[in-house]
PDB file of C-alpha atoms in Angstrom:
ATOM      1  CA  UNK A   4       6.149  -4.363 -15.418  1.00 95.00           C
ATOM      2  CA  UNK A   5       4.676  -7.898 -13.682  1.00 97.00           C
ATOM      3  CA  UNK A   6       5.679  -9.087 -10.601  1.00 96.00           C
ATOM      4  CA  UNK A   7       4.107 -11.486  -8.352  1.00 96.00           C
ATOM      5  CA  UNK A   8       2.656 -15.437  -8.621  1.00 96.00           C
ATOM      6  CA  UNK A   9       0.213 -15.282 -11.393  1.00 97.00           C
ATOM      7  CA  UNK A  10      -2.689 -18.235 -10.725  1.00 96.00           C
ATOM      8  CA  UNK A  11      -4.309 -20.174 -13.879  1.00 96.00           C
ATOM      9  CA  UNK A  12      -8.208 -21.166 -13.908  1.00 95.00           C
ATOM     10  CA  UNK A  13      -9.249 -24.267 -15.852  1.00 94.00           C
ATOM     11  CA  UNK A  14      -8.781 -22.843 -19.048  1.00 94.00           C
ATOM     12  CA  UNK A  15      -5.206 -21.481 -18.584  1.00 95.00           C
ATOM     13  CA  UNK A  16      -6.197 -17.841 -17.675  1.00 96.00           C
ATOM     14  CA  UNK A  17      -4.212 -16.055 -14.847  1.00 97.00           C
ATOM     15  CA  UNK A  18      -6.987 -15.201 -12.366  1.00 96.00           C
ATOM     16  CA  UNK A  19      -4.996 -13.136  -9.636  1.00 97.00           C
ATOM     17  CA  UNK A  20      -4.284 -10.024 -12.100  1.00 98.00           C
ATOM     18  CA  UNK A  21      -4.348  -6.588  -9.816  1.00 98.00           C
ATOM     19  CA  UNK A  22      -3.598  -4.008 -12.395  1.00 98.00           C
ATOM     20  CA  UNK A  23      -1.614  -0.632 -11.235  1.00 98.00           C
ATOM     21  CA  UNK A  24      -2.840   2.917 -12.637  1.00 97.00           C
ATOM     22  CA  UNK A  25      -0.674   5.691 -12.256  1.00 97.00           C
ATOM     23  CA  UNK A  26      -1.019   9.209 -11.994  1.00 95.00           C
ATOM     24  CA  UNK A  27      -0.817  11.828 -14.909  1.00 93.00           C
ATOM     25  CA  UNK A  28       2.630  11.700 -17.044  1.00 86.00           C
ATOM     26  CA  UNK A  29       4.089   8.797 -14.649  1.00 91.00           C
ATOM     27  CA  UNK A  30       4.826   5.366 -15.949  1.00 94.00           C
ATOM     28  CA  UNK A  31       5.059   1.653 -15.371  1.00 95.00           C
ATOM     29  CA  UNK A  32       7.709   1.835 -12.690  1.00 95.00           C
ATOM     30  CA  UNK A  33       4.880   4.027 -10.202  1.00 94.00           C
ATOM     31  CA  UNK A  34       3.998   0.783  -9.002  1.00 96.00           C
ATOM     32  CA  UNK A  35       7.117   0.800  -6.293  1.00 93.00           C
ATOM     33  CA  UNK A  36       4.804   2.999  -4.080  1.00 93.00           C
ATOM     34  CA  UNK A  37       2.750  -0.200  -2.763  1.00 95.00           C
ATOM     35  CA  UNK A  38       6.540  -2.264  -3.452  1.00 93.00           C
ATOM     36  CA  UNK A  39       6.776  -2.445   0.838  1.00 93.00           C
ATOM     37  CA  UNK A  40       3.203  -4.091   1.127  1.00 96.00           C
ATOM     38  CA  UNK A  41       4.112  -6.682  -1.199  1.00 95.00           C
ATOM     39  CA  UNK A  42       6.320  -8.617   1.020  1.00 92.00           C
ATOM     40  CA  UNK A  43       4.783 -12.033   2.423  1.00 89.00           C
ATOM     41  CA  UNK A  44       1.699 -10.991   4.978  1.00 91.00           C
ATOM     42  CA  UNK A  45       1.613  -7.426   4.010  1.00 94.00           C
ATOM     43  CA  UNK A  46      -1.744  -6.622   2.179  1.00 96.00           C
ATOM     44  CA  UNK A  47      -0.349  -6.963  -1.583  1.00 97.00           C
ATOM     45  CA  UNK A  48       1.251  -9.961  -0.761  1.00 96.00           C
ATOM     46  CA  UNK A  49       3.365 -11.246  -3.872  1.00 95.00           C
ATOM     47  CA  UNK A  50       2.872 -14.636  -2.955  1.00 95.00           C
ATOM     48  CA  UNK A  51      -0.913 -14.517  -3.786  1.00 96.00           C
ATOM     49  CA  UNK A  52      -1.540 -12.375  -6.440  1.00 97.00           C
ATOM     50  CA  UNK A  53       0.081 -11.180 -10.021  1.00 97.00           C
ATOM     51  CA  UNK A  54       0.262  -7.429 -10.312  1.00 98.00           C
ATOM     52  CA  UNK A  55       0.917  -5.871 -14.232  1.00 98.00           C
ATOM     53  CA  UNK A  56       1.159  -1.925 -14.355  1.00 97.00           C
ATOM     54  CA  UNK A  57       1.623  -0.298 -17.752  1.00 95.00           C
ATOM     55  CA  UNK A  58       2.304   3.252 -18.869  1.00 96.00           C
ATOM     56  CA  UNK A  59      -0.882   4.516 -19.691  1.00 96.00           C
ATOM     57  CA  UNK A  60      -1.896   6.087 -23.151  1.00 97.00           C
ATOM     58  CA  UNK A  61      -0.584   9.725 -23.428  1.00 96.00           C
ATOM     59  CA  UNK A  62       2.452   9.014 -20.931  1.00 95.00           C
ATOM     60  CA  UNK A  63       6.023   8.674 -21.995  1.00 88.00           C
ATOM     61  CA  UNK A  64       7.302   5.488 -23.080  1.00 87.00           C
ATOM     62  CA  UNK A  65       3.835   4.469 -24.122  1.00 94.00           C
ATOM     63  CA  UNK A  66       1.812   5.855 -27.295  1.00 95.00           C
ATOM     64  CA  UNK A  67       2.031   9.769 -26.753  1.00 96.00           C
ATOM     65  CA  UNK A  68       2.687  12.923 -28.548  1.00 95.00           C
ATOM     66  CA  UNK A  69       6.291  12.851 -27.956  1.00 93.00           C
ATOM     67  CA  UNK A  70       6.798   8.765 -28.117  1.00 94.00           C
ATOM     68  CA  UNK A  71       5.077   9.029 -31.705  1.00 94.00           C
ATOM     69  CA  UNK A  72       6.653  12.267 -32.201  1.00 89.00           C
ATOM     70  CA  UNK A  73       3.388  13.237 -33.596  1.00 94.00           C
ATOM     71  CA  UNK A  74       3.551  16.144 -31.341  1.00 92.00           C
ATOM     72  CA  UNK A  75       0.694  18.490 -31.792  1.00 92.00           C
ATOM     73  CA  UNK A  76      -0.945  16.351 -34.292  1.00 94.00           C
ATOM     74  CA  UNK A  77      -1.758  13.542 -32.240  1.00 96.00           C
ATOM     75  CA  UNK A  78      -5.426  12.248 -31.946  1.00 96.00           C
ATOM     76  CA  UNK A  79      -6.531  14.347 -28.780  1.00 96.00           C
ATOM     77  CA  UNK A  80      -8.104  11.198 -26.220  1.00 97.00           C
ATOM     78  CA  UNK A  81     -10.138  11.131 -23.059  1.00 98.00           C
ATOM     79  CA  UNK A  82     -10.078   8.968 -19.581  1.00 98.00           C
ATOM     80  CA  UNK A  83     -12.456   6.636 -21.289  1.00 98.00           C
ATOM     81  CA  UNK A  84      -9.702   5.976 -24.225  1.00 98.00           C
ATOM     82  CA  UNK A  85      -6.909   5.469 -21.598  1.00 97.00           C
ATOM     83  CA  UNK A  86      -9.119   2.937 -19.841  1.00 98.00           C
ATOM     84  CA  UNK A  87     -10.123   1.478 -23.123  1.00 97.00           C
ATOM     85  CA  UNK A  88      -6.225   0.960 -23.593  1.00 96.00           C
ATOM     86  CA  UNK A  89      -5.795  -1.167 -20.599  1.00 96.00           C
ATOM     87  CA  UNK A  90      -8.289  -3.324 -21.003  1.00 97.00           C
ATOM     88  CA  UNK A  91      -7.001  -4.321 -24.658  1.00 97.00           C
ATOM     89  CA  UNK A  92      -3.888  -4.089 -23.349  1.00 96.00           C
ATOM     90  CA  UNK A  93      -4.578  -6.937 -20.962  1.00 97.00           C
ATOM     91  CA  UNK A  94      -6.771  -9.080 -23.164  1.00 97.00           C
ATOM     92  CA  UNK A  95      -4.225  -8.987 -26.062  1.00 97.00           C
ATOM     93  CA  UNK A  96      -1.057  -9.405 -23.797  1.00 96.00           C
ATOM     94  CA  UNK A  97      -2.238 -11.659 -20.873  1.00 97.00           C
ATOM     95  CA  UNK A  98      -5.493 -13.271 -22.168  1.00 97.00           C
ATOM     96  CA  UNK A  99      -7.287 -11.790 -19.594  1.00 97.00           C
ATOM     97  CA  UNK A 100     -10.728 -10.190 -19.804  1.00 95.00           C
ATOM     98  CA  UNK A 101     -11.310 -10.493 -16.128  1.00 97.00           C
ATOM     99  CA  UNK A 102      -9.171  -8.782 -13.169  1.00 98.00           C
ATOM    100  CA  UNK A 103      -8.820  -9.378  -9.411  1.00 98.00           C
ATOM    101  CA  UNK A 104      -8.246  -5.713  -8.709  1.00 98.00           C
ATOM    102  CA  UNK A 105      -6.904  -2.612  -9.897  1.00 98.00           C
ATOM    103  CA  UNK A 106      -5.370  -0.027  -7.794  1.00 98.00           C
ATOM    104  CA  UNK A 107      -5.742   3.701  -8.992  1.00 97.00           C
ATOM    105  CA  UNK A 108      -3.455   6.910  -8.063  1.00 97.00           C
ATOM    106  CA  UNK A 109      -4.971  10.127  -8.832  1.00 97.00           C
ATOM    107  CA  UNK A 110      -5.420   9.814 -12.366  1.00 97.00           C
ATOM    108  CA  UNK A 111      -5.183   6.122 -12.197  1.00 97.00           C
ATOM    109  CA  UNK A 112      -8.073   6.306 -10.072  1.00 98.00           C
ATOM    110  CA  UNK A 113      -9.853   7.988 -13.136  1.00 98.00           C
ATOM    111  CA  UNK A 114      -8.834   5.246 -14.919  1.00 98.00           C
ATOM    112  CA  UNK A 115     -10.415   2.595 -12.680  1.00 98.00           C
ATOM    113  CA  UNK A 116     -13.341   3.868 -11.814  1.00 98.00           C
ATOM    114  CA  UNK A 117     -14.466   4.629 -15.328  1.00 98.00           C
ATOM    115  CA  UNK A 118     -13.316   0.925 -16.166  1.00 98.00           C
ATOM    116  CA  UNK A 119     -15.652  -0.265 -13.195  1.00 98.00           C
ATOM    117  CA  UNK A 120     -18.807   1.968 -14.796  1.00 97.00           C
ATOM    118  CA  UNK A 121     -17.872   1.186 -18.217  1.00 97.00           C
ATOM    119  CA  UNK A 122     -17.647  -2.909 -17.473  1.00 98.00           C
ATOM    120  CA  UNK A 123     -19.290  -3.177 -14.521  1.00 97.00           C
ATOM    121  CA  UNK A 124     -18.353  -6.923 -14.333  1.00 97.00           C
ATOM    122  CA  UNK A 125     -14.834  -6.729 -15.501  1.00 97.00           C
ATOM    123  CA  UNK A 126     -13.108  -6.115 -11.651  1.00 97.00           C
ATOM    124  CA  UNK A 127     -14.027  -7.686  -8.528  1.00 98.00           C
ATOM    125  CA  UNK A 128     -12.507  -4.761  -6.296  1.00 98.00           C
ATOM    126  CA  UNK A 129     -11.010  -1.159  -6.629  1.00 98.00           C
ATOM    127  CA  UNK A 130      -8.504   0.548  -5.087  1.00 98.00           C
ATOM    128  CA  UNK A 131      -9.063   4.438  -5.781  1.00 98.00           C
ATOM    129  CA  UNK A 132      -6.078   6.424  -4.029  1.00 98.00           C
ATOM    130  CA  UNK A 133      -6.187  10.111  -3.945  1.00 98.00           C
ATOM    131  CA  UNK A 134      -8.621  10.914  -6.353  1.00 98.00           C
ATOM    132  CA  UNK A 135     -12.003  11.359  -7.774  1.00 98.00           C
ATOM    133  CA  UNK A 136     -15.497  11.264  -9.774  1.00 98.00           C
ATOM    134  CA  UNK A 137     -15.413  14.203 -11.846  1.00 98.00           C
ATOM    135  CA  UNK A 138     -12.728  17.428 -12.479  1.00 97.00           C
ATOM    136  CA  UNK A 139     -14.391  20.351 -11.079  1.00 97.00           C
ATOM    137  CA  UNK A 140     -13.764  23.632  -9.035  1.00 96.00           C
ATOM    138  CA  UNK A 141     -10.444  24.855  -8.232  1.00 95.00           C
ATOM    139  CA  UNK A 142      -9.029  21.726  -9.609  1.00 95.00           C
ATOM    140  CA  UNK A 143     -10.639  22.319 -12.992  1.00 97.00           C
ATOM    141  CA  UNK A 144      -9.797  25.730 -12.684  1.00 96.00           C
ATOM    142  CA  UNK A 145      -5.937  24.273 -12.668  1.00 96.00           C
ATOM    143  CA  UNK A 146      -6.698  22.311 -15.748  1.00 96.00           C
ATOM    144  CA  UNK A 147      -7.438  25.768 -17.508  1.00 96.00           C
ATOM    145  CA  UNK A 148      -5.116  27.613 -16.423  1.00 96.00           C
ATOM    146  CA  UNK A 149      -2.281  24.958 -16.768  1.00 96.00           C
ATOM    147  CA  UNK A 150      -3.894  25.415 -20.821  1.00 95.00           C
ATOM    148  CA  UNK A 151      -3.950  28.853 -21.424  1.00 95.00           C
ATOM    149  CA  UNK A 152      -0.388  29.169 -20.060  1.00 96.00           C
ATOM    150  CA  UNK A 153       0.790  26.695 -22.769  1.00 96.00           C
ATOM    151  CA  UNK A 154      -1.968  27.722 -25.753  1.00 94.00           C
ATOM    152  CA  UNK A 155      -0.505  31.517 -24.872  1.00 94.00           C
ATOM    153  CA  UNK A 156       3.117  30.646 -26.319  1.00 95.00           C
ATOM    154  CA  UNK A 157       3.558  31.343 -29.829  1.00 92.00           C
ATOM    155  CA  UNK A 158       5.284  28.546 -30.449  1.00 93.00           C
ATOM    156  CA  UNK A 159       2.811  26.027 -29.337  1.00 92.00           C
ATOM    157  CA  UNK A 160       1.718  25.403 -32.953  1.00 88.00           C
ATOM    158  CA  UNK A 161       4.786  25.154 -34.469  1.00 85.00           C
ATOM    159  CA  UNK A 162       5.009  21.558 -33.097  1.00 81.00           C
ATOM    160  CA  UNK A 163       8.924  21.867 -32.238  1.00 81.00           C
ATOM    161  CA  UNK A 164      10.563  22.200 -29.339  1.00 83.00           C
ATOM    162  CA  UNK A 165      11.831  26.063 -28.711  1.00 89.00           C
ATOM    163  CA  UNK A 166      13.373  28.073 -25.499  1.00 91.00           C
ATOM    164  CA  UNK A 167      10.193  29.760 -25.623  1.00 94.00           C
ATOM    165  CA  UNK A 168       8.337  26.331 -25.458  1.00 94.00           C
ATOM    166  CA  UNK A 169      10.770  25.171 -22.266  1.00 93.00           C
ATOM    167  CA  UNK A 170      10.644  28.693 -20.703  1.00 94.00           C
ATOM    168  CA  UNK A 171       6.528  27.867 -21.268  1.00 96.00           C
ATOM    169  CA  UNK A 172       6.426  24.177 -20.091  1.00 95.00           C
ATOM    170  CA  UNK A 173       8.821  25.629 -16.862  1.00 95.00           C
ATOM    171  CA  UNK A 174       5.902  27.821 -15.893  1.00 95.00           C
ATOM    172  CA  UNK A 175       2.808  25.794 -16.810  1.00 95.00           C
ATOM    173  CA  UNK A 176       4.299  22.897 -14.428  1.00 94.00           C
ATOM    174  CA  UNK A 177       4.819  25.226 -11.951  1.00 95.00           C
ATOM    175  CA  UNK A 178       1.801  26.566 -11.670  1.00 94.00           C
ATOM    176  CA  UNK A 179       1.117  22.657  -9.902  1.00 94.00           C
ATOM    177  CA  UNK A 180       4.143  23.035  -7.532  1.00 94.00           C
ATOM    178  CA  UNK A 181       0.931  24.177  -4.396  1.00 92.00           C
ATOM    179  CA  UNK A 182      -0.948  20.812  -5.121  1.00 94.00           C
ATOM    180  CA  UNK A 183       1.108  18.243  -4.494  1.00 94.00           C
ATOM    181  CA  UNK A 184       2.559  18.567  -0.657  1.00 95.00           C
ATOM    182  CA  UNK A 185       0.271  19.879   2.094  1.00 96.00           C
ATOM    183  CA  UNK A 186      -0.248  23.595   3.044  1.00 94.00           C
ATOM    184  CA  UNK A 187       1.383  22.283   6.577  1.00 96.00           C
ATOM    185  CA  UNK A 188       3.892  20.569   4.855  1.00 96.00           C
ATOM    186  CA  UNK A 189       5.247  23.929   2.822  1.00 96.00           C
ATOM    187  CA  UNK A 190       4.505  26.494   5.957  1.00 95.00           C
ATOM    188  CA  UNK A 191       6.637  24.252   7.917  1.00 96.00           C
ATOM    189  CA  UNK A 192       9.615  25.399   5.683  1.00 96.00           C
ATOM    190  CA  UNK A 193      11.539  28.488   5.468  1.00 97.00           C
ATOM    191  CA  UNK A 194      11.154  30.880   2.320  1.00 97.00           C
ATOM    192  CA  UNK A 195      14.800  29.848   1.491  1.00 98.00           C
ATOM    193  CA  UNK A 196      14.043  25.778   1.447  1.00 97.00           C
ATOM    194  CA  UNK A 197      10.581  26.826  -0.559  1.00 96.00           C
ATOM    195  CA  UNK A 198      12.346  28.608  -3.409  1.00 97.00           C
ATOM    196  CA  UNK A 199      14.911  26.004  -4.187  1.00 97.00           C
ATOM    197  CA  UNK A 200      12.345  23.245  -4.021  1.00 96.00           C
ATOM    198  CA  UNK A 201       9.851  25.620  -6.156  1.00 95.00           C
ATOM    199  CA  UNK A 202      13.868  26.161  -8.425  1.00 95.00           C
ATOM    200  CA  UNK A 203      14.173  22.479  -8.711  1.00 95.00           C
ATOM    201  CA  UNK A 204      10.466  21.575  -9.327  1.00 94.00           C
ATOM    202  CA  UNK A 205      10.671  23.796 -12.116  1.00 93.00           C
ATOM    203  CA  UNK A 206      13.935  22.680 -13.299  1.00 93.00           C
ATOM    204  CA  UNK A 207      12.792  18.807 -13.045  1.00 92.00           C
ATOM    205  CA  UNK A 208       9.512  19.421 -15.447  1.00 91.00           C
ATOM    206  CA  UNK A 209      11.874  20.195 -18.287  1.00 91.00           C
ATOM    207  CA  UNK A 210      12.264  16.344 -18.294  1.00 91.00           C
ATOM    208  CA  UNK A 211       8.083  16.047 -19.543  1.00 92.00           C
ATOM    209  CA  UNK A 212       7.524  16.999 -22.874  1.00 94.00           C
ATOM    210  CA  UNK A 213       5.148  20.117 -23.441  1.00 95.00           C
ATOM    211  CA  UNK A 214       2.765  18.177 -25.663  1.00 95.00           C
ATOM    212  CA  UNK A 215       2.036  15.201 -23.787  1.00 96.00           C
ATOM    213  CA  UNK A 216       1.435  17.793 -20.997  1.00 96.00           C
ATOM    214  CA  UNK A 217      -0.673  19.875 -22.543  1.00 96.00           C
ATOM    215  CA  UNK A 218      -2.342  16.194 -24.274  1.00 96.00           C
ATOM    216  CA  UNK A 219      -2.806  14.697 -20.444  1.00 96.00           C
ATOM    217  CA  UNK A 220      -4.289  17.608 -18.669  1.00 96.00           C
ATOM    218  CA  UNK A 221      -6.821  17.846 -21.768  1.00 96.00           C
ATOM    219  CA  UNK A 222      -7.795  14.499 -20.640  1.00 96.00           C
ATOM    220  CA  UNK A 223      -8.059  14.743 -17.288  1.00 96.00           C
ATOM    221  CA  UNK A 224      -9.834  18.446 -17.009  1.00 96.00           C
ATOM    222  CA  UNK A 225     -13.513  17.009 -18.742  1.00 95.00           C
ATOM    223  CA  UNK A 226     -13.159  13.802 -16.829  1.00 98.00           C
ATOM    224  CA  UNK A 227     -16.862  12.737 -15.010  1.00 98.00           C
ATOM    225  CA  UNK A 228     -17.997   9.964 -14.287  1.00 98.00           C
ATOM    226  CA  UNK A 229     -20.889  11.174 -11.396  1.00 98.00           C
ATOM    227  CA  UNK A 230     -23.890   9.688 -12.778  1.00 97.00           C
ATOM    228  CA  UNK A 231     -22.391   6.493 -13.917  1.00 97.00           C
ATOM    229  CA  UNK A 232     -20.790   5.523 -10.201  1.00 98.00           C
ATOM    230  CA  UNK A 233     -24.355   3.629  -9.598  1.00 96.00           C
ATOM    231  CA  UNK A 234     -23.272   1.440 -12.523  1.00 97.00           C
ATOM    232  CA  UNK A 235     -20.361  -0.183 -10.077  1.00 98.00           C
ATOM    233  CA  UNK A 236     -20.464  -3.987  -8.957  1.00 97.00           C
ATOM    234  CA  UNK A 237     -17.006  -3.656  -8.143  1.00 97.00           C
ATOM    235  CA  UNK A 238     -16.211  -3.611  -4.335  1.00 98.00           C
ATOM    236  CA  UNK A 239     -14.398  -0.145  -3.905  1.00 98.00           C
ATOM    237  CA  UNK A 240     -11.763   1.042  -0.938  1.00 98.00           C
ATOM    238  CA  UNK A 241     -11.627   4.932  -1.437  1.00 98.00           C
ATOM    239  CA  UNK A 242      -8.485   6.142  -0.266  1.00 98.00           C
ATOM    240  CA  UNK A 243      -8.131  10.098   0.683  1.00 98.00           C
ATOM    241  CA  UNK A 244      -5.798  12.497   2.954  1.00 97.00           C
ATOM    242  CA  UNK A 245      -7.323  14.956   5.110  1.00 97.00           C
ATOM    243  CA  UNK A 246      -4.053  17.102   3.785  1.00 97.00           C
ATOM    244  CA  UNK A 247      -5.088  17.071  -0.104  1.00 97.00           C
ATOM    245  CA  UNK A 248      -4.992  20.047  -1.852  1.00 96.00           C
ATOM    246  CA  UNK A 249      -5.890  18.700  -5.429  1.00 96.00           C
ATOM    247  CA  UNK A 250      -8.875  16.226  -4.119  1.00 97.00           C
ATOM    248  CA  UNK A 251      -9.952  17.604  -0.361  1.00 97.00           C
ATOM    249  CA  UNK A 252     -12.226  14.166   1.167  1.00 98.00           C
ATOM    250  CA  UNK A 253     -15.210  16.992   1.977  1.00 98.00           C
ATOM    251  CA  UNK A 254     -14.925  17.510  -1.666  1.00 97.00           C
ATOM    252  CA  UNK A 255     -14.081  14.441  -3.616  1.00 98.00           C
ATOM    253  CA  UNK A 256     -13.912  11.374  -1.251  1.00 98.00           C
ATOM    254  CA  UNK A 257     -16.761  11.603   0.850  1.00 98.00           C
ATOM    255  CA  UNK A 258     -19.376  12.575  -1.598  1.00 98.00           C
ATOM    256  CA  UNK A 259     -17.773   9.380  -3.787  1.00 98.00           C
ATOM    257  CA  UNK A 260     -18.142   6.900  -1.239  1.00 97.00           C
ATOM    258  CA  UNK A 261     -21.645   7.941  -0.302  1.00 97.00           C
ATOM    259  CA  UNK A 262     -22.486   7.881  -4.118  1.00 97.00           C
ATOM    260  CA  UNK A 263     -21.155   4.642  -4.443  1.00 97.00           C
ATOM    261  CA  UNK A 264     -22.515   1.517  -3.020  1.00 92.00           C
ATOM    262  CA  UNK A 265     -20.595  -1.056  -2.042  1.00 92.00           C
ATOM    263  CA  UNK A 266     -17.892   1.456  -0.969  1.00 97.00           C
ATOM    264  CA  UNK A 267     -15.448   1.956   2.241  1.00 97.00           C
ATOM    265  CA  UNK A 268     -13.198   4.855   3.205  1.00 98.00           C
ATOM    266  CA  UNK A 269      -9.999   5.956   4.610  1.00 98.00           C
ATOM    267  CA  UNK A 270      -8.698   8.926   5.448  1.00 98.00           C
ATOM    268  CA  UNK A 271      -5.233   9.168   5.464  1.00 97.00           C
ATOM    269  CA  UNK A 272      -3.424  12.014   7.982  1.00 96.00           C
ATOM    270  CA  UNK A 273      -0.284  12.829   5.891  1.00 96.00           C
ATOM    271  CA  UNK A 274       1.820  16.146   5.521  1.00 96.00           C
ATOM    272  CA  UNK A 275       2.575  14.889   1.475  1.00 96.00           C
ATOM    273  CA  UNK A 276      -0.975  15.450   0.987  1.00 96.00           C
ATOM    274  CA  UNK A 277      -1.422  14.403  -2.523  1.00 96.00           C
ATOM    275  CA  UNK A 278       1.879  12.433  -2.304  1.00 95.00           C
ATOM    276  CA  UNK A 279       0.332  10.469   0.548  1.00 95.00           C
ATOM    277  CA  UNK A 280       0.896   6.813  -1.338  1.00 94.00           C
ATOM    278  CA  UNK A 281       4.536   7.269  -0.756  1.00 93.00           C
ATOM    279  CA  UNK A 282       3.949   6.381   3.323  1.00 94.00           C
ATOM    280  CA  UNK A 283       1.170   3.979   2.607  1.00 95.00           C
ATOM    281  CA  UNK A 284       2.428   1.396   4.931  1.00 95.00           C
ATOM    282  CA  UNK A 285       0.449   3.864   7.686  1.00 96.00           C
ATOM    283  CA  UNK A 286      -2.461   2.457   6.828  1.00 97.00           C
ATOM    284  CA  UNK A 287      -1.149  -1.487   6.264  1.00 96.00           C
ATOM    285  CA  UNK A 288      -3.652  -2.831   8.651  1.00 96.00           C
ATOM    286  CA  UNK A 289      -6.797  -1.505   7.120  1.00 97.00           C
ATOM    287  CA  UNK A 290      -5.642  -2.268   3.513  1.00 97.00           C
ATOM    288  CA  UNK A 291      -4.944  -5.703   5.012  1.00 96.00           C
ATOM    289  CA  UNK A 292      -8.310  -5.963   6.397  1.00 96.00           C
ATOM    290  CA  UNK A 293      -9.945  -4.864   2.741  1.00 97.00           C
ATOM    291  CA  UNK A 294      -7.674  -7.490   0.922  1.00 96.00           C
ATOM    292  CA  UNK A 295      -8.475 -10.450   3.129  1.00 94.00           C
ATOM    293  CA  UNK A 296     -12.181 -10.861   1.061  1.00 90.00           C
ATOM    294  CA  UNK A 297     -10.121 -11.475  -1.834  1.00 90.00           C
ATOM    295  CA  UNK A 298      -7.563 -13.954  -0.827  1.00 79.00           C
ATOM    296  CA  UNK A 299      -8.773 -16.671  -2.355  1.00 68.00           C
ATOM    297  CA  UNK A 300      -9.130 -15.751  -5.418  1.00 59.00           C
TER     298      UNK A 300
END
């Protein structure tokens, strides 16, 4: 998906690309989280800059295990081979081997900052929502245990689609149903609201397939990129939630920003913890303030 006014250089080149990363198994169409702060003044203006965001390698609709149908035979890949994706991607679509920005979610902000180590003068800025240098601790822990619940079926193998696999892929999603709102957030509901949202989170990850699952949180769970962060030239807006139960700031966002240089920080107050980029007009003013460096571009 593109939207926006894309702006040449002398040799025909669009120059304003910002490039949207999702988060693990989403798609192109993530992007309508920053959709309000596009409008004319808001900090993503449309008027002044191009914005592409693609479904990242491993996710559906783009080259995956269930896309390919390749299922458990498809090449296993890393963060670095998503990221490696984009950038072709962009060269080989759009001509473009430069980029204004790119704005990261959670595993999107893998994806950016190992593009900004990687090709340290490929990006003038980064927006890194929600996310982090490295997989470790509990959330690594997750990673595992989100494995050995689908490795434990069977079926896994087999490389079709079962009940056994569903019943499987039901209870390996669930197991991520406490890291996505805050602990305030689900204490401040009854045990009767809980169970039919924990019913219909389970019932809503039958839509993912089990191998691009299982494919995608192989990727993410050796992700590091901790001793390459001095590598960045990129100017760098960290954004965290106080609330986050996959990437706590004491953990994750802090450290990062004091590891890397040119960095600044926000720390977003927000019951959806993780899901904090759906109210990210909260902090419109700030994001406005980080974008006005790069208005004219």
């Amino acid at each position: 998906m593109t939207f926006g006014t894309p702006i040449y250089d002398d040799n025909g080149v669009i120059k304003n690309a910002i490039l949207y990363c999702h988060g693990s198994l989403g798609n192109f169409s993530s992007v309508k989280k920053i959709i309000p702060l596009t409008e004319n003044y808001g900090p993503f203006d449309k008027s002044k800059y191009f914005f592409i965001s693609v479904s990242a390698l491993g996710s559906p609709g783009s080259c995956s295990p269930s896309s390919t149908d390749l299922k458990n035979k498809f090449p296993k890949y890393s963060i670095r081979d998503v990221s490696n994706f984009q950038k072709q991607f962009l060269n080989e679509k759009f001509n473009i081997d430069h980029l204004l920005g790119i704005i990261g979610v959670s595993m999107g902000g893998f994806v950016a900052l190992t593009l900004a180590s990687e090709y340290p003068d490929f990006i003038d800025f980064v927006i890194c929502g929600v996310s982090s240098y490295k997989v470790a601790g509990h959330d690594f822990i997750l990673s595992k245990f989100v494995n050995e619940i689908i490795e434990s079926d069977p079926d896994y193998n087999r490389g079709e689609l079962t009940y056994s696999l569903n019943r499987t892929l039901r209870l390996a999603s669930l197991a991520e149903f406490n890291f996505g709102l805050s602990k305030e957030a689900l204490r401040g509901m009854s045990n009767v609201e809980l169970s039919i949202e924990f019913e219909n989170f389970g019932n809503e990850s039958l839509e993912v397939d089990i191998y691009d699952l299982k494919y995608c949180n192989e990727s993410c769970m050796y992700y590091d990129v901790e001793n390459d962060l001095d590598k960045i030239k990129s100017k760098v807006l960290i954004v965290a939630c106080k609330q986050d139960p996959h990437f706590p700031p004491e953990l994750d966002a802090i450290p990062m920003s004091e590891m890397i240089k040119n960095s600044e920080l926000i720390v977003m107050d927000s019951q959806l913890g993780h899901l904090c980029f759906n109210e990210l007009e909260t902090i419109s003013g700030e994001l406005k303030v980080f974008m006005g460096e790069f208005d004219d571009c």
